[in-house]
mmCIF file of C-alpha atoms in Angstrom:
data_model
loop_
_atom_site.group_PDB
_atom_site.id
_atom_site.type_symbol
_atom_site.label_atom_id
_atom_site.label_comp_id
_atom_site.label_asym_id
_atom_site.label_seq_id
_atom_site.Cartn_x
_atom_site.Cartn_y
_atom_site.Cartn_z
ATOM 1 C CA MET A 1 130.060 30.259 -132.985
ATOM 2 C CA ASN A 2 133.152 28.187 -134.491
ATOM 3 C CA TYR A 3 133.444 27.385 -137.655
ATOM 4 C CA GLU A 4 135.580 24.486 -140.008
ATOM 5 C CA ASN A 5 136.529 23.939 -142.894
ATOM 6 C CA PRO A 6 135.439 20.710 -144.620
ATOM 7 C CA SER A 7 139.209 19.425 -146.673
ATOM 8 C CA SER A 8 138.623 19.246 -149.765
ATOM 9 C CA LEU A 9 135.505 21.429 -150.712
ATOM 10 C CA GLY A 10 136.754 25.336 -149.164
ATOM 11 C CA LEU A 11 132.969 25.384 -147.998
ATOM 12 C CA TYR A 12 131.984 26.267 -144.034
ATOM 13 C CA LYS A 13 130.053 24.606 -142.523
ATOM 14 C CA LYS A 14 128.614 24.595 -137.903
ATOM 15 C CA PRO A 15 130.251 21.859 -136.132
ATOM 16 C CA LEU A 16 126.381 20.622 -135.447
ATOM 17 C CA GLN A 17 125.943 19.804 -139.371
ATOM 18 C CA LYS A 18 129.013 16.437 -139.709
ATOM 19 C CA LYS A 19 126.466 14.464 -138.661
ATOM 20 C CA THR A 20 124.011 15.664 -141.680
ATOM 21 C CA ILE A 21 127.211 16.311 -144.182
ATOM 22 C CA GLU A 22 128.222 12.376 -143.533
ATOM 23 C CA LYS A 23 125.021 11.162 -143.752
ATOM 24 C CA ASN A 24 124.583 12.772 -147.311
ATOM 25 C CA ASN A 25 128.032 11.132 -147.965
ATOM 26 C CA TYR A 26 126.548 8.294 -147.508
ATOM 27 C CA LEU A 27 123.667 8.620 -150.175
ATOM 28 C CA ASN A 28 125.722 9.590 -152.703
ATOM 29 C CA LEU A 29 127.869 5.993 -152.230
ATOM 30 C CA PRO A 30 127.352 3.959 -155.118
ATOM 31 C CA ASP A 31 125.032 1.026 -154.386
ATOM 32 C CA LEU A 32 126.988 -2.579 -153.014
ATOM 33 C CA HIS A 33 128.448 0.641 -150.944
ATOM 34 C CA PHE A 34 125.261 1.949 -149.527
ATOM 35 C CA PHE A 35 123.480 -1.355 -149.372
ATOM 36 C CA LEU A 36 127.067 -2.611 -147.350
ATOM 37 C CA MET A 37 127.441 0.710 -145.225
ATOM 38 C CA CYS A 38 123.183 -0.444 -143.602
ATOM 39 C CA GLN A 39 124.724 -3.812 -142.871
ATOM 40 C CA GLN A 40 127.559 -3.195 -141.258
ATOM 41 C CA HIS A 41 125.153 -0.515 -138.912
ATOM 42 C CA HIS A 42 121.839 -1.617 -138.843
ATOM 43 C CA ARG A 43 122.747 -5.613 -139.571
ATOM 44 C CA VAL A 44 120.224 -6.409 -143.084
ATOM 45 C CA ASN A 45 120.443 -8.666 -145.101
ATOM 46 C CA LYS A 46 121.200 -8.521 -148.431
ATOM 47 C CA GLY A 47 117.383 -9.365 -149.347
ATOM 48 C CA VAL A 48 115.384 -7.154 -146.011
ATOM 49 C CA PHE A 49 117.209 -4.287 -147.897
ATOM 50 C CA ASN A 50 116.314 -4.871 -150.619
ATOM 51 C CA THR A 51 112.222 -5.202 -149.804
ATOM 52 C CA ILE A 52 113.088 -2.337 -147.726
ATOM 53 C CA ASP A 53 113.998 -0.238 -150.903
ATOM 54 C CA HIS A 54 111.567 -1.336 -153.272
ATOM 55 C CA TRP A 55 108.782 -1.281 -150.657
ATOM 56 C CA PHE A 56 109.706 2.365 -150.528
ATOM 57 C CA TYR A 57 109.681 2.426 -153.803
ATOM 58 C CA GLU A 58 106.273 0.918 -154.491
ATOM 59 C CA TYR A 59 104.940 3.118 -152.179
ATOM 60 C CA GLY A 60 105.880 5.983 -154.623
ATOM 61 C CA ILE A 61 109.450 7.258 -153.567
ATOM 62 C CA VAL A 62 110.934 7.293 -156.821
ATOM 63 C CA ASN A 63 114.115 9.951 -156.124
ATOM 64 C CA ILE A 64 117.242 7.321 -155.446
ATOM 65 C CA ILE A 65 118.282 9.834 -152.288
ATOM 66 C CA ASP A 66 114.463 10.223 -151.271
ATOM 67 C CA ARG A 67 114.638 6.940 -150.696
ATOM 68 C CA ARG A 68 117.304 5.984 -149.223
ATOM 69 C CA ASN A 69 116.491 8.608 -146.700
ATOM 70 C CA TYR A 70 113.608 6.630 -146.135
ATOM 71 C CA VAL A 71 115.642 3.422 -145.579
ATOM 72 C CA LEU A 72 117.997 5.031 -143.584
ATOM 73 C CA ALA A 73 115.228 6.383 -141.336
ATOM 74 C CA PHE A 74 113.198 3.093 -140.815
ATOM 75 C CA LEU A 75 116.406 1.494 -140.086
ATOM 76 C CA GLU A 76 116.997 3.240 -137.304
ATOM 77 C CA TYR A 77 113.678 3.060 -136.086
ATOM 78 C CA VAL A 78 113.613 -0.341 -136.597
ATOM 79 C CA THR A 79 116.689 -0.631 -134.178
ATOM 80 C CA GLU A 80 115.459 2.155 -131.489
ATOM 81 C CA GLY A 81 112.579 0.085 -131.793
ATOM 82 C CA ASN A 82 113.743 -3.262 -130.566
ATOM 83 C CA SER A 83 114.365 -3.195 -126.879
ATOM 84 C CA GLN A 84 115.159 -6.777 -126.406
ATOM 85 C CA PRO A 85 118.758 -6.898 -126.539
ATOM 86 C CA ASN A 86 119.338 -8.931 -130.477
ATOM 87 C CA HIS A 87 122.730 -11.785 -130.722
ATOM 88 C CA HIS A 88 121.108 -12.102 -133.982
ATOM 89 C CA LYS A 89 123.512 -12.056 -137.301
ATOM 90 C CA TYR A 90 120.977 -10.284 -138.832
ATOM 91 C CA LEU A 91 117.873 -7.783 -138.180
ATOM 92 C CA LYS A 92 114.572 -10.312 -137.437
ATOM 93 C CA PHE A 93 111.004 -9.340 -138.565
ATOM 94 C CA GLY A 94 109.411 -12.937 -138.693
ATOM 95 C CA ASN A 95 106.774 -13.868 -141.367
ATOM 96 C CA GLY A 96 104.622 -10.089 -142.101
ATOM 97 C CA GLY A 97 106.663 -8.774 -140.022
ATOM 98 C CA LEU A 98 108.572 -6.157 -142.712
ATOM 99 C CA THR A 99 105.915 -5.322 -143.791
ATOM 100 C CA ARG A 100 104.025 -4.657 -140.380
ATOM 101 C CA ARG A 101 106.847 -2.131 -139.361
ATOM 102 C CA LEU A 102 107.057 -0.274 -143.063
ATOM 103 C CA HIS A 103 103.176 -0.066 -142.830
ATOM 104 C CA GLN A 104 104.033 1.017 -138.827
ATOM 105 C CA PHE A 105 106.781 3.455 -139.906
ATOM 106 C CA THR A 106 105.284 5.342 -142.237
ATOM 107 C CA LYS A 107 101.859 5.927 -140.579
ATOM 108 C CA GLU A 108 103.708 6.730 -137.581
ATOM 109 C CA LYS A 109 105.947 9.215 -140.131
ATOM 110 C CA GLU A 110 102.286 10.602 -142.039
ATOM 111 C CA ILE A 111 101.139 12.009 -138.527
ATOM 112 C CA GLU A 112 105.010 13.467 -137.893
ATOM 113 C CA LYS A 113 105.870 10.787 -134.594
ATOM 114 C CA TYR A 114 109.070 10.149 -136.852
ATOM 115 C CA ILE A 115 110.596 13.193 -138.672
ATOM 116 C CA ILE A 116 112.667 12.218 -141.835
#
């Protein structure tokens, strides 16, 4: 099995873990940088991002790292579920659509259709 040495950590990891480690690095970014990463990769505006973050907080996910995992998983879920080509600058949910999608996501997560 091939192992590679992460640059400054001096630890060994399997190559398959690269995406997980990179995702963990994103989770520890300062708030603004985490939002900008989400905006760049998922076309989410600040208002929608804050609503998602607040919704998960109210849902009971208080730990910031866990909540950021949920935010990223939700954004991936929304992006994957959007089969139509979207030419908008930002994700669009429509009136009440964001809350509906958040409920749908958490319901599917609870029955383990979508694993975080």
